Amino acid sequence: FYHMDLYGSKERFDIFPEELSGRGDRSLGDTRKESALSSEKVQRPQEVGYDLEKEVAELAKMYGLDEDREKELELLGGHLEKVESRWPPARTEKAGLQGSIYNRSKSSSSVKDPSQSTKQQGLPDEASQGENQSIARADDEAESSIWSRGGLSSGGMSDEWNSQAVSEEEEEEEEEEEEAADVFCSTCKIPIRAFDKLFGEHKDHEVAQLPSAVESEKEEIHKNMCKLEEQIAQMENVASHLEEIFITVEENFGRQEQNFEVHYNDAVQVLAQKYEEQLEALGEEKRQKLEALYEQLVSCGKHLDTCKELTDETQELFLENDKAEFMKTFFFSPYNYRLEEFLKQEVNLELSTLPDFEERVIDVSEVEQLMNSINAIPAPCAPVINPQAPNAATGTSLRVCWGLFSDDTVECYQLSYQPVSSERHSGGQGEHTLKVKETYCTITDLLPNTQYEFWVSALNASGISPPSERAVYVTAPSPPIIKNKKIRSCENAALVCWESRDINPVDSYTVELSKLTDEENDDIITESIVGIPNCEVLIHLQPTQKYHICVRAQNLGGSSERSEPVLIHTTGTCFYLNEDTAHPLLAILDDGFTISCDELENPECDLPVYDNSFTRCIAILGSLIPFPGKHYWEVEVEEDTEYRIGVAFENTPRHGHLGANNSSWCMRHIIIPSRHKYEFLHSGMTPDIRITVPPRRIGILLDYESCRLSFFNADIAQHLHTFNSHFQHYVHPCFALETPGILRIHTGITTPLWTAL
């Protein structure tokens, strides 16, 4: 869209020699006129004001881009403003050049032909237009002739002109390249200018905002980096695995080589032993043969000597001339007897033994058996026993797992275990062994909350592996036992106590609560309290509800079974009587809330007394009430029974009477000849109060927050007396009998509304 004004610029005339301008003054003047006219056309839009958007709209309409124009403008954003801001200066500069050329043309024309200029000014418009057209054609012909003559006449001038044109085109290209790319062509995968999207070669391509394209490419690079990291991790794992396999191959080779060496040494040793045995037998046979031959040879020598002696004697006798002497000597001499005896003997001319030896064959069956026992499968490596997994234990069983981190062939495993004790090395007492096929085993019939150590070996046809390292497992604890008589509760809390059935300590306890709303959800756990270190817990509850409470024990092996549940009502305060505080003459009936005394002849009797028992006052304490707030209970009394009821601290003296010290507060009833007397004692002092209606059911209201202890006649809702005292510690309910009789205690009662009046 840049006009080719280079040919009408000032530099155009600087490249021509001066003589050229002298030769072609006429034609050059005409050419300058044409340049001036074109300069006026270029300057006119600059003076009026150049509208880039209008021109873009016309071009878009011309090329059929009306429908996509709004979308492209929206995509390109403010880039058109940048282009518009850059466009006018370029146009202005070129227009200025054309204006200068126009002025030079005009001035030269006026100087060279003033008459012609005057004449042209006086022509009418139509004539002047026709004349201008003819002049323009003449100027074009003259200019073309000038350029052709200049090109023919001067080769240097044309080369200089061409170099000048090329340099200016390169400058324009450099200016375009210096313009920053502001969009990204998704088709060509390169950054481009927004202007190139509208009118360049990328106008049909899909483009995106450069920041979004950068972010998209960064995300793609990040994904590729993650994939590369995964591949690196995988390759590292593979390399590590290959290293392990390499080491395993080396170890297996060493074991196999050692296995072959041992078996071949055994085979050679057996063969050597067979050789020695056969050689020894062969030597024995040789000795026997030689001895037999020697004996036969000696016998033959003796026989030969006898034959020679007899032959000599026969020859001597044969030479005797006297016949009578010959006959006498022959028949009556020993010679004849010896000869007869000798001839009677049978001479054994056969060999006593043959020179050949027996064919001896070495028995290699044992060697063959030994050779056949050489197996390419080595003895397995030692297995690795796993640490104890969570929830892998019960109170009487353990699930043990192990692994074999090699390619060894295993036929079975030998699992051994024993309890962990201080006498671990005392001859393996309690050690058990069993064989399993799998790499896991569940051991049963174990003791709860007990540690056991396990080790395992692998077996195959070649032998048994070394044992694994020993691992310690522990069984789950036994279910705790909740102490029902130690439970205390009120309208919004409960104190639950229990004891462990195991000898070894446990790590913690878990209390599970089930709110009873109907019979269908008795076993639904509504709340769990975990990590309880001791055997008691204070639980906050909702008033007027029923709860089932269970306890589990926890250790490294897991959780025990649930204890037997206990039922807790949050309708009122519940407590139990402490038997270890009872006077020896005081009895607690089967219901646990009725006390009685049958005789009072000798209150200080010789019956067994606990360390915490009352010794003088026939009294008993209830369990501690450790909950803030209000607590209410009632005591049912008989009219002719003398008693004391109230509250006391834990450290109240056991050798004194209730109410006679500053650690107890009580209501006392005694019978005097004239009336029933009621005293409200604390530190041995009582106010003067007369009660006209003897109460049969006495309500006691303890209010820690208001520091009050009140007594009521529950039958008629009558207030009897209130102690106002600051209780520095939690207190125990206390009860005493001064005459034979009974007291019935009622707990878990909702506090009556009339107690607040």
JSON list of C-alpha atoms in Angstrom, two decimals, residues 256-386:
[
{"chain": "A", "resi": 256, "resn": "GLN", "atom": "CA", "xyz": [25.78, -71.85, 41.51]},
{"chain": "A", "resi": 257, "resn": "GLU", "atom": "CA", "xyz": [29.54, -72.01, 41.11]},
{"chain": "A", "resi": 258, "resn": "GLN", "atom": "CA", "xyz": [29.92, -72.83, 44.75]},
{"chain": "A", "resi": 259, "resn": "ASN", "atom": "CA", "xyz": [27.16, -75.43, 44.43]},
{"chain": "A", "resi": 260, "resn": "PHE", "atom": "CA", "xyz": [28.89, -77.09, 41.46]},
{"chain": "A", "resi": 261, "resn": "GLU", "atom": "CA", "xyz": [32.24, -77.00, 43.21]},
{"chain": "A", "resi": 262, "resn": "VAL", "atom": "CA", "xyz": [30.83, -78.63, 46.33]},
{"chain": "A", "resi": 263, "resn": "HIS", "atom": "CA", "xyz": [29.03, -81.34, 44.37]},
{"chain": "A", "resi": 264, "resn": "TYR", "atom": "CA", "xyz": [31.99, -82.06, 42.10]},
{"chain": "A", "resi": 265, "resn": "ASN", "atom": "CA", "xyz": [34.34, -82.17, 45.06]},
{"chain": "A", "resi": 266, "resn": "ASP", "atom": "CA", "xyz": [32.00, -84.66, 46.66]},
{"chain": "A", "resi": 267, "resn": "ALA", "atom": "CA", "xyz": [31.94, -86.72, 43.44]},
{"chain": "A", "resi": 268, "resn": "VAL", "atom": "CA", "xyz": [35.74, -86.67, 43.17]},
{"chain": "A", "resi": 269, "resn": "GLN", "atom": "CA", "xyz": [36.01, -87.63, 46.81]},
{"chain": "A", "resi": 270, "resn": "VAL", "atom": "CA", "xyz": [33.65, -90.56, 46.28]},
{"chain": "A", "resi": 271, "resn": "LEU", "atom": "CA", "xyz": [35.59, -91.66, 43.19]},
{"chain": "A", "resi": 272, "resn": "ALA", "atom": "CA", "xyz": [38.88, -91.44, 45.07]},
{"chain": "A", "resi": 273, "resn": "GLN", "atom": "CA", "xyz": [37.41, -93.49, 47.87]},
{"chain": "A", "resi": 274, "resn": "LYS", "atom": "CA", "xyz": [36.16, -96.10, 45.38]},
{"chain": "A", "resi": 275, "resn": "TYR", "atom": "CA", "xyz": [39.59, -96.16, 43.74]},
{"chain": "A", "resi": 276, "resn": "GLU", "atom": "CA", "xyz": [41.33, -96.71, 47.04]},
{"chain": "A", "resi": 277, "resn": "GLU", "atom": "CA", "xyz": [38.92, -99.47, 47.96]},
{"chain": "A", "resi": 278, "resn": "GLN", "atom": "CA", "xyz": [39.36, -101.27, 44.63]},
{"chain": "A", "resi": 279, "resn": "LEU", "atom": "CA", "xyz": [43.12, -100.84, 44.71]},
{"chain": "A", "resi": 280, "resn": "GLU", "atom": "CA", "xyz": [43.25, -102.27, 48.20]},
{"chain": "A", "resi": 281, "resn": "ALA", "atom": "CA", "xyz": [41.12, -105.26, 47.17]},
{"chain": "A", "resi": 282, "resn": "LEU", "atom": "CA", "xyz": [43.33, -105.82, 44.14]},
{"chain": "A", "resi": 283, "resn": "GLY", "atom": "CA", "xyz": [46.44, -105.82, 46.32]},
{"chain": "A", "resi": 284, "resn": "GLU", "atom": "CA", "xyz": [44.83, -108.28, 48.68]},
{"chain": "A", "resi": 285, "resn": "GLU", "atom": "CA", "xyz": [44.05, -110.61, 45.79]},
{"chain": "A", "resi": 286, "resn": "LYS", "atom": "CA", "xyz": [47.63, -110.33, 44.57]},
{"chain": "A", "resi": 287, "resn": "ARG", "atom": "CA", "xyz": [48.97, -111.20, 48.01]},
{"chain": "A", "resi": 288, "resn": "GLN", "atom": "CA", "xyz": [46.72, -114.24, 48.23]},
{"chain": "A", "resi": 289, "resn": "LYS", "atom": "CA", "xyz": [47.78, -115.46, 44.78]},
{"chain": "A", "resi": 290, "resn": "LEU", "atom": "CA", "xyz": [51.45, -115.08, 45.57]},
{"chain": "A", "resi": 291, "resn": "GLU", "atom": "CA", "xyz": [51.11, -116.85, 48.90]},
{"chain": "A", "resi": 292, "resn": "ALA", "atom": "CA", "xyz": [49.26, -119.76, 47.27]},
{"chain": "A", "resi": 293, "resn": "LEU", "atom": "CA", "xyz": [51.88, -120.07, 44.55]},
{"chain": "A", "resi": 294, "resn": "TYR", "atom": "CA", "xyz": [54.66, -119.86, 47.07]},
{"chain": "A", "resi": 295, "resn": "GLU", "atom": "CA", "xyz": [53.13, -122.65, 49.18]},
{"chain": "A", "resi": 296, "resn": "GLN", "atom": "CA", "xyz": [52.67, -124.77, 46.09]},
{"chain": "A", "resi": 297, "resn": "LEU", "atom": "CA", "xyz": [56.24, -124.07, 45.07]},
{"chain": "A", "resi": 298, "resn": "VAL", "atom": "CA", "xyz": [57.55, -125.06, 48.50]},
{"chain": "A", "resi": 299, "resn": "SER", "atom": "CA", "xyz": [55.48, -128.25, 48.40]},
{"chain": "A", "resi": 300, "resn": "CYS", "atom": "CA", "xyz": [56.83, -129.08, 44.99]},
{"chain": "A", "resi": 301, "resn": "GLY", "atom": "CA", "xyz": [60.37, -128.52, 46.23]},
{"chain": "A", "resi": 302, "resn": "LYS", "atom": "CA", "xyz": [59.82, -130.83, 49.17]},
{"chain": "A", "resi": 303, "resn": "HIS", "atom": "CA", "xyz": [58.31, -133.48, 46.92]},
{"chain": "A", "resi": 304, "resn": "LEU", "atom": "CA", "xyz": [61.17, -133.13, 44.51]},
{"chain": "A", "resi": 305, "resn": "ASP", "atom": "CA", "xyz": [63.72, -133.54, 47.28]},
{"chain": "A", "resi": 306, "resn": "THR", "atom": "CA", "xyz": [61.98, -136.71, 48.48]},
{"chain": "A", "resi": 307, "resn": "CYS", "atom": "CA", "xyz": [61.97, -138.09, 44.95]},
{"chain": "A", "resi": 308, "resn": "LYS", "atom": "CA", "xyz": [65.67, -137.36, 44.59]},
{"chain": "A", "resi": 309, "resn": "GLU", "atom": "CA", "xyz": [66.46, -139.06, 47.91]},
{"chain": "A", "resi": 310, "resn": "LEU", "atom": "CA", "xyz": [64.40, -142.12, 46.99]},
{"chain": "A", "resi": 311, "resn": "THR", "atom": "CA", "xyz": [66.01, -142.23, 43.56]},
{"chain": "A", "resi": 312, "resn": "ASP", "atom": "CA", "xyz": [69.48, -142.09, 45.02]},
{"chain": "A", "resi": 313, "resn": "GLU", "atom": "CA", "xyz": [68.67, -144.84, 47.50]},
{"chain": "A", "resi": 314, "resn": "THR", "atom": "CA", "xyz": [67.13, -146.93, 44.72]},
{"chain": "A", "resi": 315, "resn": "GLN", "atom": "CA", "xyz": [70.24, -146.58, 42.62]},
{"chain": "A", "resi": 316, "resn": "GLU", "atom": "CA", "xyz": [72.42, -147.59, 45.50]},
{"chain": "A", "resi": 317, "resn": "LEU", "atom": "CA", "xyz": [70.25, -150.62, 46.18]},
{"chain": "A", "resi": 318, "resn": "PHE", "atom": "CA", "xyz": [70.16, -151.47, 42.51]},
{"chain": "A", "resi": 319, "resn": "LEU", "atom": "CA", "xyz": [73.93, -151.64, 42.36]},
{"chain": "A", "resi": 320, "resn": "GLU", "atom": "CA", "xyz": [74.09, -154.19, 45.19]},
{"chain": "A", "resi": 321, "resn": "ASN", "atom": "CA", "xyz": [75.62, -157.48, 43.81]},
{"chain": "A", "resi": 322, "resn": "ASP", "atom": "CA", "xyz": [74.61, -159.83, 46.54]},
{"chain": "A", "resi": 323, "resn": "LYS", "atom": "CA", "xyz": [71.16, -160.96, 45.65]},
{"chain": "A", "resi": 324, "resn": "ALA", "atom": "CA", "xyz": [70.31, -162.27, 49.11]},
{"chain": "A", "resi": 325, "resn": "GLU", "atom": "CA", "xyz": [71.39, -159.02, 50.66]},
{"chain": "A", "resi": 326, "resn": "PHE", "atom": "CA", "xyz": [69.43, -157.11, 47.98]},
{"chain": "A", "resi": 327, "resn": "MET", "atom": "CA", "xyz": [66.23, -158.93, 48.72]},
{"chain": "A", "resi": 328, "resn": "LYS", "atom": "CA", "xyz": [66.70, -158.65, 52.47]},
{"chain": "A", "resi": 329, "resn": "THR", "atom": "CA", "xyz": [67.42, -154.95, 52.25]},
{"chain": "A", "resi": 330, "resn": "PHE", "atom": "CA", "xyz": [64.67, -154.23, 49.78]},
{"chain": "A", "resi": 331, "resn": "PHE", "atom": "CA", "xyz": [61.89, -155.84, 51.74]},
{"chain": "A", "resi": 332, "resn": "PHE", "atom": "CA", "xyz": [62.98, -155.19, 55.31]},
{"chain": "A", "resi": 333, "resn": "SER", "atom": "CA", "xyz": [64.60, -151.74, 55.08]},
{"chain": "A", "resi": 334, "resn": "PRO", "atom": "CA", "xyz": [62.68, -148.41, 55.72]},
{"chain": "A", "resi": 335, "resn": "TYR", "atom": "CA", "xyz": [63.31, -147.54, 52.14]},
{"chain": "A", "resi": 336, "resn": "ASN", "atom": "CA", "xyz": [60.70, -149.90, 50.97]},
{"chain": "A", "resi": 337, "resn": "TYR", "atom": "CA", "xyz": [58.15, -148.43, 53.36]},
{"chain": "A", "resi": 338, "resn": "ARG", "atom": "CA", "xyz": [59.00, -144.87, 52.41]},
{"chain": "A", "resi": 339, "resn": "LEU", "atom": "CA", "xyz": [58.83, -145.69, 48.74]},
{"chain": "A", "resi": 340, "resn": "GLU", "atom": "CA", "xyz": [55.48, -147.31, 49.08]},
{"chain": "A", "resi": 341, "resn": "GLU", "atom": "CA", "xyz": [54.13, -144.41, 51.08]},
{"chain": "A", "resi": 342, "resn": "PHE", "atom": "CA", "xyz": [55.52, -141.88, 48.70]},
{"chain": "A", "resi": 343, "resn": "LEU", "atom": "CA", "xyz": [54.09, -143.60, 45.70]},
{"chain": "A", "resi": 344, "resn": "LYS", "atom": "CA", "xyz": [50.75, -143.79, 47.36]},
{"chain": "A", "resi": 345, "resn": "GLN", "atom": "CA", "xyz": [50.62, -139.99, 47.60]},
{"chain": "A", "resi": 346, "resn": "GLU", "atom": "CA", "xyz": [48.90, -138.19, 44.77]},
{"chain": "A", "resi": 347, "resn": "VAL", "atom": "CA", "xyz": [50.90, -135.38, 43.43]},
{"chain": "A", "resi": 348, "resn": "ASN", "atom": "CA", "xyz": [48.76, -132.26, 42.59]},
{"chain": "A", "resi": 349, "resn": "LEU", "atom": "CA", "xyz": [50.25, -130.89, 39.49]},
{"chain": "A", "resi": 350, "resn": "GLU", "atom": "CA", "xyz": [47.58, -128.23, 38.94]},
{"chain": "A", "resi": 351, "resn": "LEU", "atom": "CA", "xyz": [48.27, -124.62, 39.78]},
{"chain": "A", "resi": 352, "resn": "SER", "atom": "CA", "xyz": [46.89, -123.50, 43.10]},
{"chain": "A", "resi": 353, "resn": "THR", "atom": "CA", "xyz": [45.93, -120.13, 41.59]},
{"chain": "A", "resi": 354, "resn": "LEU", "atom": "CA", "xyz": [45.62, -118.57, 38.20]},
{"chain": "A", "resi": 355, "resn": "PRO", "atom": "CA", "xyz": [47.71, -115.62, 37.15]},
{"chain": "A", "resi": 356, "resn": "ASP", "atom": "CA", "xyz": [44.68, -113.71, 35.95]},
{"chain": "A", "resi": 357, "resn": "PHE", "atom": "CA", "xyz": [42.90, -111.35, 38.29]},
{"chain": "A", "resi": 358, "resn": "GLU", "atom": "CA", "xyz": [39.19, -110.99, 38.68]},
{"chain": "A", "resi": 359, "resn": "GLU", "atom": "CA", "xyz": [37.54, -108.42, 36.47]},
{"chain": "A", "resi": 360, "resn": "ARG", "atom": "CA", "xyz": [36.80, -105.58, 38.86]},
{"chain": "A", "resi": 361, "resn": "VAL", "atom": "CA", "xyz": [34.25, -102.89, 37.97]},
{"chain": "A", "resi": 362, "resn": "ILE", "atom": "CA", "xyz": [34.02, -99.70, 40.04]},
{"chain": "A", "resi": 363, "resn": "ASP", "atom": "CA", "xyz": [30.50, -99.14, 41.32]},
{"chain": "A", "resi": 364, "resn": "VAL", "atom": "CA", "xyz": [29.73, -95.56, 40.20]},
{"chain": "A", "resi": 365, "resn": "SER", "atom": "CA", "xyz": [26.05, -95.69, 41.03]},
{"chain": "A", "resi": 366, "resn": "GLU", "atom": "CA", "xyz": [26.65, -93.57, 44.08]},
{"chain": "A", "resi": 367, "resn": "VAL", "atom": "CA", "xyz": [28.63, -91.14, 41.99]},
{"chain": "A", "resi": 368, "resn": "GLU", "atom": "CA", "xyz": [25.89, -91.05, 39.39]},
{"chain": "A", "resi": 369, "resn": "GLN", "atom": "CA", "xyz": [23.34, -90.38, 42.08]},
{"chain": "A", "resi": 370, "resn": "LEU", "atom": "CA", "xyz": [25.51, -87.64, 43.45]},
{"chain": "A", "resi": 371, "resn": "MET", "atom": "CA", "xyz": [26.02, -86.19, 39.99]},
{"chain": "A", "resi": 372, "resn": "ASN", "atom": "CA", "xyz": [22.34, -86.33, 39.31]},
{"chain": "A", "resi": 373, "resn": "SER", "atom": "CA", "xyz": [21.69, -84.43, 42.52]},
{"chain": "A", "resi": 374, "resn": "ILE", "atom": "CA", "xyz": [23.58, -81.46, 41.11]},
{"chain": "A", "resi": 375, "resn": "ASN", "atom": "CA", "xyz": [20.75, -79.10, 40.23]},
{"chain": "A", "resi": 376, "resn": "ALA", "atom": "CA", "xyz": [20.99, -75.87, 38.31]},
{"chain": "A", "resi": 377, "resn": "ILE", "atom": "CA", "xyz": [18.55, -74.33, 40.83]},
{"chain": "A", "resi": 378, "resn": "PRO", "atom": "CA", "xyz": [20.52, -72.91, 43.75]},
{"chain": "A", "resi": 379, "resn": "ALA", "atom": "CA", "xyz": [19.33, -72.71, 47.29]},
{"chain": "A", "resi": 380, "resn": "PRO", "atom": "CA", "xyz": [17.13, -69.61, 47.68]},
{"chain": "A", "resi": 381, "resn": "CYS", "atom": "CA", "xyz": [18.15, -66.36, 49.27]},
{"chain": "A", "resi": 382, "resn": "ALA", "atom": "CA", "xyz": [16.88, -65.30, 52.66]},
{"chain": "A", "resi": 383, "resn": "PRO", "atom": "CA", "xyz": [13.33, -63.86, 52.53]},
{"chain": "A", "resi": 384, "resn": "VAL", "atom": "CA", "xyz": [12.51, -60.41, 53.88]},
{"chain": "A", "resi": 385, "resn": "ILE", "atom": "CA", "xyz": [9.78, -60.35, 56.50]},
{"chain": "A", "resi": 386, "resn": "ASN", "atom": "CA", "xyz": [7.46, -57.34, 56.40]}
]
